[in-house]
């Protein structure tokens, strides 16, 4: 993703980039760099992976590279303002040179709580307006390992501050992810947009695999099983209404379609292959509102089978709500107990070393 981001901004060979579009003559009043989302191209069987967002509209590194080219001050409702983004996930495979995308005057980076280093955000004459800022050898995985073994995991972090006019106006912090402990669910929905029970409202629910502090674990290959209850359905071909999605770059999305009746919708995400050391399941609840539109049909299409047209029994019909709540609570308690055992073994290992 870093290769893609830098490829879109500026290349060392003749190619249409953000830099060449800025450097175009005055009579060139517009330009674009392909579609923003990954999708099937139609003329070729392979999917197109060049979007700055994936097929489910989750941002990639190049998304923030483009964001760094926007104005510093808000000019309209389309999105603007100061930006600073650390393009480094602090993994064992992350580059030592840390790249920061920003539209500020300068960027200040501190590593593991050390003294910050400040660099100006440059530009190319008649070209790229904001050049990515690079801090050589700022990330050292072995230093991270050393601090973690010394019981100072919390000290390992990269902190970038964006400065305009000498004042800090924005901040971004990145920490290395530790052991995968839980699944966090979130609605990928624009703020202020109501969840309307109109039978056709479709949006994404994203399951993120995180460590105990909530840091997304990008290097993870779990498979997530989604299930849903309430006046909505998952877009899936599975007869039981569940959906299995692989985790890619720390997350797995599912598409939810709302029914025509308002109410409470509950989405659950669990790992496909559970175990005592696997992440705890995540649960997300949200309410939908009546659409206020006159419907041309009376029956709720959500939950109908494709064959007979009859509503299918909920996959949760075999157990009560109380039983499912207790099962989830038991899963969390077992996980906490395993954490205590892991901490004990880790302490023994430290003394042994």
mmCIF file of C-alpha atoms in Angstrom:
data_model
loop_
_atom_site.group_PDB
_atom_site.id
_atom_site.type_symbol
_atom_site.label_atom_id
_atom_site.label_comp_id
_atom_site.label_asym_id
_atom_site.label_seq_id
_atom_site.Cartn_x
_atom_site.Cartn_y
_atom_site.Cartn_z
ATOM 1 C CA UNK A 1 0.000 0.000 0.000
ATOM 2 C CA UNK A 2 2.924 2.326 0.570
ATOM 3 C CA UNK A 3 4.185 1.580 -2.952
ATOM 4 C CA UNK A 4 0.731 2.457 -4.308
ATOM 5 C CA UNK A 5 0.522 5.687 -2.309
ATOM 6 C CA UNK A 6 3.905 6.986 -3.475
ATOM 7 C CA UNK A 7 3.168 5.791 -7.013
ATOM 8 C CA UNK A 8 0.057 7.968 -7.145
ATOM 9 C CA UNK A 9 1.796 11.064 -5.746
ATOM 10 C CA UNK A 10 4.971 11.164 -7.809
ATOM 11 C CA UNK A 11 7.105 8.717 -9.799
ATOM 12 C CA UNK A 12 10.647 8.837 -11.170
ATOM 13 C CA UNK A 13 9.370 7.956 -14.660
ATOM 14 C CA UNK A 14 6.830 9.613 -17.010
ATOM 15 C CA UNK A 15 3.385 8.766 -15.657
ATOM 16 C CA UNK A 16 0.140 10.542 -14.774
ATOM 17 C CA UNK A 17 0.365 11.318 -11.051
ATOM 18 C CA UNK A 18 -0.840 13.949 -8.616
ATOM 19 C CA UNK A 19 2.469 15.728 -9.319
ATOM 20 C CA UNK A 20 2.058 15.810 -13.124
ATOM 21 C CA UNK A 21 -1.552 16.981 -12.844
ATOM 22 C CA UNK A 22 -0.412 19.918 -10.696
ATOM 23 C CA UNK A 23 2.414 20.658 -13.140
ATOM 24 C CA UNK A 24 0.130 20.658 -16.197
ATOM 25 C CA UNK A 25 -0.217 23.875 -18.249
ATOM 26 C CA UNK A 26 -2.880 26.409 -17.320
ATOM 27 C CA UNK A 27 -5.244 25.224 -20.074
ATOM 28 C CA UNK A 28 -5.400 21.805 -18.366
ATOM 29 C CA UNK A 29 -8.214 22.564 -15.920
ATOM 30 C CA UNK A 30 -9.046 19.060 -14.666
ATOM 31 C CA UNK A 31 -7.693 15.579 -14.156
ATOM 32 C CA UNK A 32 -8.352 12.373 -12.258
ATOM 33 C CA UNK A 33 -6.555 9.194 -11.218
ATOM 34 C CA UNK A 34 -9.005 6.359 -11.943
ATOM 35 C CA UNK A 35 -11.771 5.033 -9.743
ATOM 36 C CA UNK A 36 -11.512 5.516 -5.928
ATOM 37 C CA UNK A 37 -12.744 1.992 -5.080
ATOM 38 C CA UNK A 38 -11.495 -1.507 -5.871
ATOM 39 C CA UNK A 39 -13.935 -3.247 -8.209
ATOM 40 C CA UNK A 40 -14.369 -5.588 -11.179
ATOM 41 C CA UNK A 41 -13.210 -3.779 -14.284
ATOM 42 C CA UNK A 42 -15.509 -5.569 -16.721
ATOM 43 C CA UNK A 43 -12.959 -5.819 -19.522
ATOM 44 C CA UNK A 44 -10.686 -8.105 -17.457
ATOM 45 C CA UNK A 45 -11.507 -11.050 -15.147
ATOM 46 C CA UNK A 46 -9.105 -9.968 -12.391
ATOM 47 C CA UNK A 47 -10.343 -7.427 -9.835
ATOM 48 C CA UNK A 48 -8.878 -3.930 -9.850
ATOM 49 C CA UNK A 49 -6.857 -3.308 -6.692
ATOM 50 C CA UNK A 50 -5.765 0.238 -7.502
ATOM 51 C CA UNK A 51 -8.380 2.178 -5.560
ATOM 52 C CA UNK A 52 -7.483 4.419 -2.645
ATOM 53 C CA UNK A 53 -10.290 2.546 -0.839
ATOM 54 C CA UNK A 54 -11.088 -1.152 -1.106
ATOM 55 C CA UNK A 55 -14.295 -2.733 -2.457
ATOM 56 C CA UNK A 56 -16.014 -2.102 0.900
ATOM 57 C CA UNK A 57 -14.820 1.527 0.976
ATOM 58 C CA UNK A 58 -12.241 1.061 3.712
ATOM 59 C CA UNK A 59 -9.360 3.546 3.325
ATOM 60 C CA UNK A 60 -5.879 2.433 2.300
ATOM 61 C CA UNK A 61 -2.573 4.225 2.843
ATOM 62 C CA UNK A 62 -2.993 6.096 -0.462
ATOM 63 C CA UNK A 63 -6.264 7.564 0.852
ATOM 64 C CA UNK A 64 -4.288 9.513 3.456
ATOM 65 C CA UNK A 65 -1.659 10.431 0.857
ATOM 66 C CA UNK A 66 -4.401 12.122 -1.159
ATOM 67 C CA UNK A 67 -5.862 13.678 1.994
ATOM 68 C CA UNK A 68 -2.507 15.341 2.683
ATOM 69 C CA UNK A 69 -2.940 17.394 -0.505
ATOM 70 C CA UNK A 70 -6.132 19.120 0.634
ATOM 71 C CA UNK A 71 -6.292 22.749 1.894
ATOM 72 C CA UNK A 72 -5.261 23.550 5.462
ATOM 73 C CA UNK A 73 -8.386 25.592 6.153
ATOM 74 C CA UNK A 74 -11.943 24.399 5.737
ATOM 75 C CA UNK A 75 -13.476 25.902 2.602
ATOM 76 C CA UNK A 76 -16.626 23.802 2.170
ATOM 77 C CA UNK A 77 -18.403 20.741 3.515
ATOM 78 C CA UNK A 78 -16.482 18.332 1.287
ATOM 79 C CA UNK A 79 -13.652 17.801 3.785
ATOM 80 C CA UNK A 80 -10.587 19.888 4.448
ATOM 81 C CA UNK A 81 -8.446 21.040 7.326
ATOM 82 C CA UNK A 82 -5.109 19.976 8.829
ATOM 83 C CA UNK A 83 -3.910 16.395 8.307
ATOM 84 C CA UNK A 84 -1.083 14.332 9.744
ATOM 85 C CA UNK A 85 -0.868 10.568 9.217
ATOM 86 C CA UNK A 86 1.914 8.106 10.104
ATOM 87 C CA UNK A 87 2.161 5.562 7.275
ATOM 88 C CA UNK A 88 3.716 2.862 9.434
ATOM 89 C CA UNK A 89 2.023 0.044 11.383
ATOM 90 C CA UNK A 90 4.992 -0.717 13.685
ATOM 91 C CA UNK A 91 5.136 -4.394 12.682
ATOM 92 C CA UNK A 92 8.280 -6.562 12.390
ATOM 93 C CA UNK A 93 8.097 -5.956 8.620
ATOM 94 C CA UNK A 94 7.477 -2.206 8.687
ATOM 95 C CA UNK A 95 10.201 -0.034 7.125
ATOM 96 C CA UNK A 96 12.751 1.615 9.390
ATOM 97 C CA UNK A 97 12.193 4.913 7.591
ATOM 98 C CA UNK A 98 8.907 6.368 8.826
ATOM 99 C CA UNK A 99 6.839 8.287 6.265
ATOM 100 C CA UNK A 100 4.327 10.902 7.396
ATOM 101 C CA UNK A 101 1.670 12.428 5.134
ATOM 102 C CA UNK A 102 0.654 15.957 6.099
ATOM 103 C CA UNK A 103 -0.635 19.235 4.684
ATOM 104 C CA UNK A 104 0.736 21.236 7.621
ATOM 105 C CA UNK A 105 3.711 23.611 7.536
ATOM 106 C CA UNK A 106 5.863 21.134 9.454
ATOM 107 C CA UNK A 107 5.706 17.758 11.192
ATOM 108 C CA UNK A 108 7.133 16.831 14.580
ATOM 109 C CA UNK A 109 7.804 13.131 15.276
ATOM 110 C CA UNK A 110 8.691 11.552 18.611
ATOM 111 C CA UNK A 111 9.679 7.896 19.005
ATOM 112 C CA UNK A 112 9.028 5.964 22.215
ATOM 113 C CA UNK A 113 8.605 9.163 24.190
ATOM 114 C CA UNK A 114 11.977 10.559 23.099
ATOM 115 C CA UNK A 115 12.830 14.097 22.024
ATOM 116 C CA UNK A 116 10.750 15.093 18.976
ATOM 117 C CA UNK A 117 12.339 15.791 15.605
ATOM 118 C CA UNK A 118 10.713 18.489 13.473
ATOM 119 C CA UNK A 119 10.809 18.699 9.679
ATOM 120 C CA UNK A 120 9.211 21.080 7.213
ATOM 121 C CA UNK A 121 6.661 19.798 4.716
ATOM 122 C CA UNK A 122 8.149 20.547 1.319
ATOM 123 C CA UNK A 123 6.608 21.001 -2.140
ATOM 124 C CA UNK A 124 7.733 20.714 -5.752
ATOM 125 C CA UNK A 125 7.695 23.884 -7.898
ATOM 126 C CA UNK A 126 4.633 23.725 -10.141
ATOM 127 C CA UNK A 127 3.990 20.186 -8.941
ATOM 128 C CA UNK A 128 3.077 18.222 -5.818
ATOM 129 C CA UNK A 129 1.900 20.643 -3.154
ATOM 130 C CA UNK A 130 2.795 18.550 -0.079
ATOM 131 C CA UNK A 131 5.710 16.132 -0.271
ATOM 132 C CA UNK A 132 5.645 13.203 2.195
ATOM 133 C CA UNK A 133 7.987 13.743 5.148
ATOM 134 C CA UNK A 134 10.460 10.906 5.798
ATOM 135 C CA UNK A 135 12.203 10.304 9.129
ATOM 136 C CA UNK A 136 15.152 7.930 8.472
ATOM 137 C CA UNK A 137 15.501 4.869 10.745
ATOM 138 C CA UNK A 138 12.842 6.093 13.157
ATOM 139 C CA UNK A 139 11.271 2.642 13.649
ATOM 140 C CA UNK A 140 13.417 -0.093 15.211
ATOM 141 C CA UNK A 141 11.603 -3.362 15.858
ATOM 142 C CA UNK A 142 14.412 -4.699 18.064
ATOM 143 C CA UNK A 143 14.145 -1.624 20.295
ATOM 144 C CA UNK A 144 10.416 -2.312 20.558
ATOM 145 C CA UNK A 145 11.196 -5.901 21.543
ATOM 146 C CA UNK A 146 13.748 -4.768 24.110
ATOM 147 C CA UNK A 147 11.319 -2.352 25.793
ATOM 148 C CA UNK A 148 8.514 -4.922 25.757
ATOM 149 C CA UNK A 149 10.680 -7.524 27.492
ATOM 150 C CA UNK A 150 11.616 -4.926 30.080
ATOM 151 C CA UNK A 151 7.929 -4.467 30.908
ATOM 152 C CA UNK A 152 7.684 -1.126 29.083
ATOM 153 C CA UNK A 153 5.296 -2.021 26.266
ATOM 154 C CA UNK A 154 3.348 1.172 26.825
ATOM 155 C CA UNK A 155 6.405 3.278 25.972
ATOM 156 C CA UNK A 156 6.593 1.941 22.409
ATOM 157 C CA UNK A 157 4.817 4.373 20.097
ATOM 158 C CA UNK A 158 5.217 6.841 17.264
ATOM 159 C CA UNK A 159 3.606 10.254 17.743
ATOM 160 C CA UNK A 160 3.336 12.790 14.916
ATOM 161 C CA UNK A 161 2.170 16.370 15.392
ATOM 162 C CA UNK A 162 1.223 18.712 12.581
ATOM 163 C CA UNK A 163 2.156 22.375 13.055
ATOM 164 C CA UNK A 164 0.728 25.418 11.288
ATOM 165 C CA UNK A 165 2.142 28.819 12.153
ATOM 166 C CA UNK A 166 4.274 27.205 14.847
ATOM 167 C CA UNK A 167 1.254 25.740 16.689
ATOM 168 C CA UNK A 168 0.222 22.073 16.946
ATOM 169 C CA UNK A 169 -3.111 21.694 15.157
ATOM 170 C CA UNK A 170 -3.404 17.914 14.690
ATOM 171 C CA UNK A 171 -1.883 14.714 16.067
ATOM 172 C CA UNK A 172 -1.600 11.021 15.131
ATOM 173 C CA UNK A 173 -0.321 8.186 17.313
ATOM 174 C CA UNK A 174 0.620 4.645 16.281
ATOM 175 C CA UNK A 175 1.434 1.729 18.559
ATOM 176 C CA UNK A 176 2.493 -1.819 17.659
ATOM 177 C CA UNK A 177 -0.298 -4.352 18.049
ATOM 178 C CA UNK A 178 0.177 -7.154 20.549
ATOM 179 C CA UNK A 179 -1.673 -10.450 20.864
ATOM 180 C CA UNK A 180 -5.116 -10.517 19.230
ATOM 181 C CA UNK A 181 -7.643 -10.440 22.086
ATOM 182 C CA UNK A 182 -10.995 -9.182 20.872
ATOM 183 C CA UNK A 183 -13.214 -8.330 17.926
ATOM 184 C CA UNK A 184 -14.464 -4.755 17.697
ATOM 185 C CA UNK A 185 -17.495 -3.957 15.561
ATOM 186 C CA UNK A 186 -18.301 -0.578 14.064
ATOM 187 C CA UNK A 187 -20.801 0.882 11.628
ATOM 188 C CA UNK A 188 -19.195 2.237 8.469
ATOM 189 C CA UNK A 189 -21.792 4.937 8.184
ATOM 190 C CA UNK A 190 -21.617 8.684 7.637
ATOM 191 C CA UNK A 191 -22.468 10.598 10.801
ATOM 192 C CA UNK A 192 -25.891 12.170 10.781
ATOM 193 C CA UNK A 193 -27.355 9.721 8.232
ATOM 194 C CA UNK A 194 -30.318 7.898 9.764
ATOM 195 C CA UNK A 195 -30.757 4.140 9.593
ATOM 196 C CA UNK A 196 -34.019 4.021 7.678
ATOM 197 C CA UNK A 197 -36.188 0.886 7.725
ATOM 198 C CA UNK A 198 -37.115 1.111 4.045
ATOM 199 C CA UNK A 199 -36.172 -2.407 2.937
ATOM 200 C CA UNK A 200 -33.283 -1.255 0.749
ATOM 201 C CA UNK A 201 -30.861 0.696 2.979
ATOM 202 C CA UNK A 202 -27.511 -1.161 2.738
ATOM 203 C CA UNK A 203 -24.307 -0.338 4.623
ATOM 204 C CA UNK A 204 -21.196 -2.041 5.977
ATOM 205 C CA UNK A 205 -20.486 -3.329 9.466
ATOM 206 C CA UNK A 206 -16.738 -3.775 9.978
ATOM 207 C CA UNK A 207 -15.192 -6.275 12.390
ATOM 208 C CA UNK A 208 -11.680 -5.344 13.511
ATOM 209 C CA UNK A 209 -9.319 -7.761 15.278
ATOM 210 C CA UNK A 210 -7.564 -5.795 18.040
ATOM 211 C CA UNK A 211 -5.224 -6.316 20.943
ATOM 212 C CA UNK A 212 -6.139 -5.546 24.553
ATOM 213 C CA UNK A 213 -5.548 -1.793 24.060
ATOM 214 C CA UNK A 214 -7.726 -1.585 20.963
ATOM 215 C CA UNK A 215 -4.911 -1.409 18.395
ATOM 216 C CA UNK A 216 -5.915 -3.131 15.151
ATOM 217 C CA UNK A 217 -3.783 -6.192 14.442
ATOM 218 C CA UNK A 218 -3.102 -5.871 10.714
ATOM 219 C CA UNK A 219 -1.077 -9.085 10.484
ATOM 220 C CA UNK A 220 -3.906 -11.518 11.155
ATOM 221 C CA UNK A 221 -5.456 -14.274 9.043
ATOM 222 C CA UNK A 222 -8.576 -15.199 11.015
ATOM 223 C CA UNK A 223 -11.947 -15.822 9.408
ATOM 224 C CA UNK A 224 -14.906 -13.978 10.919
ATOM 225 C CA UNK A 225 -18.424 -15.400 11.152
ATOM 226 C CA UNK A 226 -21.159 -12.738 11.144
ATOM 227 C CA UNK A 227 -24.701 -13.349 12.386
ATOM 228 C CA UNK A 228 -27.603 -10.948 12.785
ATOM 229 C CA UNK A 229 -30.866 -10.609 14.709
ATOM 230 C CA UNK A 230 -33.675 -8.110 14.351
ATOM 231 C CA UNK A 231 -35.346 -6.427 11.342
ATOM 232 C CA UNK A 232 -32.327 -6.718 9.015
ATOM 233 C CA UNK A 233 -30.294 -9.298 7.113
ATOM 234 C CA UNK A 234 -26.736 -9.948 6.016
ATOM 235 C CA UNK A 235 -26.082 -10.000 2.283
ATOM 236 C CA UNK A 236 -24.970 -13.614 2.015
ATOM 237 C CA UNK A 237 -25.631 -16.815 0.068
ATOM 238 C CA UNK A 238 -25.530 -18.963 3.196
ATOM 239 C CA UNK A 239 -28.864 -20.743 3.899
ATOM 240 C CA UNK A 240 -28.659 -19.996 7.641
ATOM 241 C CA UNK A 241 -28.191 -16.259 7.056
ATOM 242 C CA UNK A 242 -24.630 -16.094 8.427
ATOM 243 C CA UNK A 243 -21.626 -14.717 6.565
ATOM 244 C CA UNK A 244 -17.959 -15.813 6.695
ATOM 245 C CA UNK A 245 -15.361 -13.211 5.741
ATOM 246 C CA UNK A 246 -11.531 -13.446 5.822
ATOM 247 C CA UNK A 247 -9.638 -10.806 7.788
ATOM 248 C CA UNK A 248 -7.596 -8.546 5.511
ATOM 249 C CA UNK A 249 -5.269 -5.952 7.003
ATOM 250 C CA UNK A 250 -6.926 -6.396 10.379
ATOM 251 C CA UNK A 251 -10.587 -6.121 9.415
ATOM 252 C CA UNK A 252 -13.445 -7.992 7.789
ATOM 253 C CA UNK A 253 -16.571 -6.201 6.478
ATOM 254 C CA UNK A 254 -20.149 -7.404 6.099
ATOM 255 C CA UNK A 255 -23.016 -5.759 4.250
ATOM 256 C CA UNK A 256 -26.292 -5.316 6.136
ATOM 257 C CA UNK A 257 -29.661 -4.604 4.522
ATOM 258 C CA UNK A 258 -32.409 -3.132 6.698
ATOM 259 C CA UNK A 259 -35.989 -4.385 6.642
ATOM 260 C CA UNK A 260 -39.196 -2.376 6.470
ATOM 261 C CA UNK A 261 -39.962 -2.567 10.185
ATOM 262 C CA UNK A 262 -38.062 -0.354 12.670
ATOM 263 C CA UNK A 263 -36.435 -1.935 15.696
ATOM 264 C CA UNK A 264 -33.176 -3.023 17.315
ATOM 265 C CA UNK A 265 -30.614 -4.863 15.179
ATOM 266 C CA UNK A 266 -27.866 -6.974 16.787
ATOM 267 C CA UNK A 267 -24.786 -8.043 14.830
ATOM 268 C CA UNK A 268 -22.352 -10.575 16.267
ATOM 269 C CA UNK A 269 -18.883 -11.421 14.950
ATOM 270 C CA UNK A 270 -16.877 -14.464 16.074
ATOM 271 C CA UNK A 271 -13.815 -16.287 14.802
ATOM 272 C CA UNK A 272 -14.599 -19.267 12.596
ATOM 273 C CA UNK A 273 -12.248 -21.546 14.525
ATOM 274 C CA UNK A 274 -12.716 -20.681 18.230
ATOM 275 C CA UNK A 275 -10.225 -21.540 20.937
ATOM 276 C CA UNK A 276 -9.079 -20.568 24.404
ATOM 277 C CA UNK A 277 -6.463 -18.175 22.975
ATOM 278 C CA UNK A 278 -8.628 -16.725 20.203
ATOM 279 C CA UNK A 279 -10.174 -13.216 20.177
ATOM 280 C CA UNK A 280 -13.405 -12.708 22.122
ATOM 281 C CA UNK A 281 -16.530 -12.243 20.003
ATOM 282 C CA UNK A 282 -17.844 -8.761 19.323
ATOM 283 C CA UNK A 283 -21.468 -7.572 19.497
ATOM 284 C CA UNK A 284 -22.952 -4.392 18.035
ATOM 285 C CA UNK A 285 -26.491 -3.102 18.579
ATOM 286 C CA UNK A 286 -28.173 -0.223 16.793
ATOM 287 C CA UNK A 287 -31.726 1.039 16.306
ATOM 288 C CA UNK A 288 -33.464 1.708 13.008
ATOM 289 C CA UNK A 289 -36.206 4.252 12.422
ATOM 290 C CA UNK A 290 -39.380 4.123 10.369
ATOM 291 C CA UNK A 291 -38.688 5.399 6.879
ATOM 292 C CA UNK A 292 -41.695 7.723 6.660
ATOM 293 C CA UNK A 293 -42.211 6.667 3.040
ATOM 294 C CA UNK A 294 -45.337 5.025 1.665
ATOM 295 C CA UNK A 295 -44.410 1.416 0.875
ATOM 296 C CA UNK A 296 -45.725 -0.349 -2.222
ATOM 297 C CA UNK A 297 -45.752 -3.665 -0.358
ATOM 298 C CA UNK A 298 -46.846 -4.808 3.080
ATOM 299 C CA UNK A 299 -44.674 -7.835 3.720
ATOM 300 C CA UNK A 300 -41.119 -7.482 4.985
ATOM 301 C CA UNK A 301 -38.794 -8.990 2.371
ATOM 302 C CA UNK A 302 -35.956 -9.306 4.846
ATOM 303 C CA UNK A 303 -35.636 -12.798 6.256
ATOM 304 C CA UNK A 304 -37.524 -14.508 3.396
ATOM 305 C CA UNK A 305 -36.045 -17.592 1.724
ATOM 306 C CA UNK A 306 -35.243 -17.420 -1.974
ATOM 307 C CA UNK A 307 -37.276 -20.533 -2.695
ATOM 308 C CA UNK A 308 -40.542 -20.630 -0.767
ATOM 309 C CA UNK A 309 -40.922 -16.981 0.232
ATOM 310 C CA UNK A 310 -41.601 -17.891 3.861
ATOM 311 C CA UNK A 311 -39.771 -16.278 6.700
ATOM 312 C CA UNK A 312 -36.933 -18.414 7.948
ATOM 313 C CA UNK A 313 -36.593 -19.043 11.694
ATOM 314 C CA UNK A 314 -33.822 -17.072 13.323
ATOM 315 C CA UNK A 315 -30.559 -18.946 13.863
ATOM 316 C CA UNK A 316 -30.916 -17.834 17.482
ATOM 317 C CA UNK A 317 -34.274 -19.580 17.884
ATOM 318 C CA UNK A 318 -32.761 -22.621 19.539
ATOM 319 C CA UNK A 319 -31.604 -20.696 22.596
ATOM 320 C CA UNK A 320 -32.949 -17.854 24.681
ATOM 321 C CA UNK A 321 -31.480 -14.374 24.792
ATOM 322 C CA UNK A 322 -30.388 -15.065 28.346
ATOM 323 C CA UNK A 323 -28.460 -18.170 27.310
ATOM 324 C CA UNK A 324 -26.636 -16.326 24.535
ATOM 325 C CA UNK A 325 -25.732 -13.488 26.879
ATOM 326 C CA UNK A 326 -24.348 -16.006 29.379
ATOM 327 C CA UNK A 327 -22.377 -17.753 26.636
ATOM 328 C CA UNK A 328 -20.767 -14.475 25.618
ATOM 329 C CA UNK A 329 -20.019 -13.601 29.242
ATOM 330 C CA UNK A 330 -18.457 -17.049 29.759
ATOM 331 C CA UNK A 331 -16.283 -16.498 26.694
ATOM 332 C CA UNK A 332 -15.027 -13.192 28.138
ATOM 333 C CA UNK A 333 -14.335 -14.742 31.576
ATOM 334 C CA UNK A 334 -12.389 -17.608 30.011
ATOM 335 C CA UNK A 335 -10.395 -15.105 27.999
ATOM 336 C CA UNK A 336 -9.548 -13.067 31.108
ATOM 337 C CA UNK A 337 -8.450 -16.235 32.888
ATOM 338 C CA UNK A 338 -6.218 -17.156 29.962
ATOM 339 C CA UNK A 339 -4.709 -13.660 30.055
ATOM 340 C CA UNK A 340 -3.754 -14.170 33.706
ATOM 341 C CA UNK A 341 -2.165 -17.502 32.844
ATOM 342 C CA UNK A 342 -0.303 -15.960 29.909
ATOM 343 C CA UNK A 343 1.007 -13.150 32.104
ATOM 344 C CA UNK A 344 2.298 -15.710 34.599
ATOM 345 C CA UNK A 345 4.100 -17.685 31.892
ATOM 346 C CA UNK A 346 5.498 -14.459 30.425
ATOM 347 C CA UNK A 347 6.847 -13.470 33.836
ATOM 348 C CA UNK A 348 8.458 -16.892 34.253
ATOM 349 C CA UNK A 349 10.030 -16.571 30.817
ATOM 350 C CA UNK A 350 11.462 -13.133 31.670
ATOM 351 C CA UNK A 351 13.075 -14.501 34.856
ATOM 352 C CA UNK A 352 14.452 -17.452 32.908
ATOM 353 C CA UNK A 353 16.120 -15.142 30.381
#
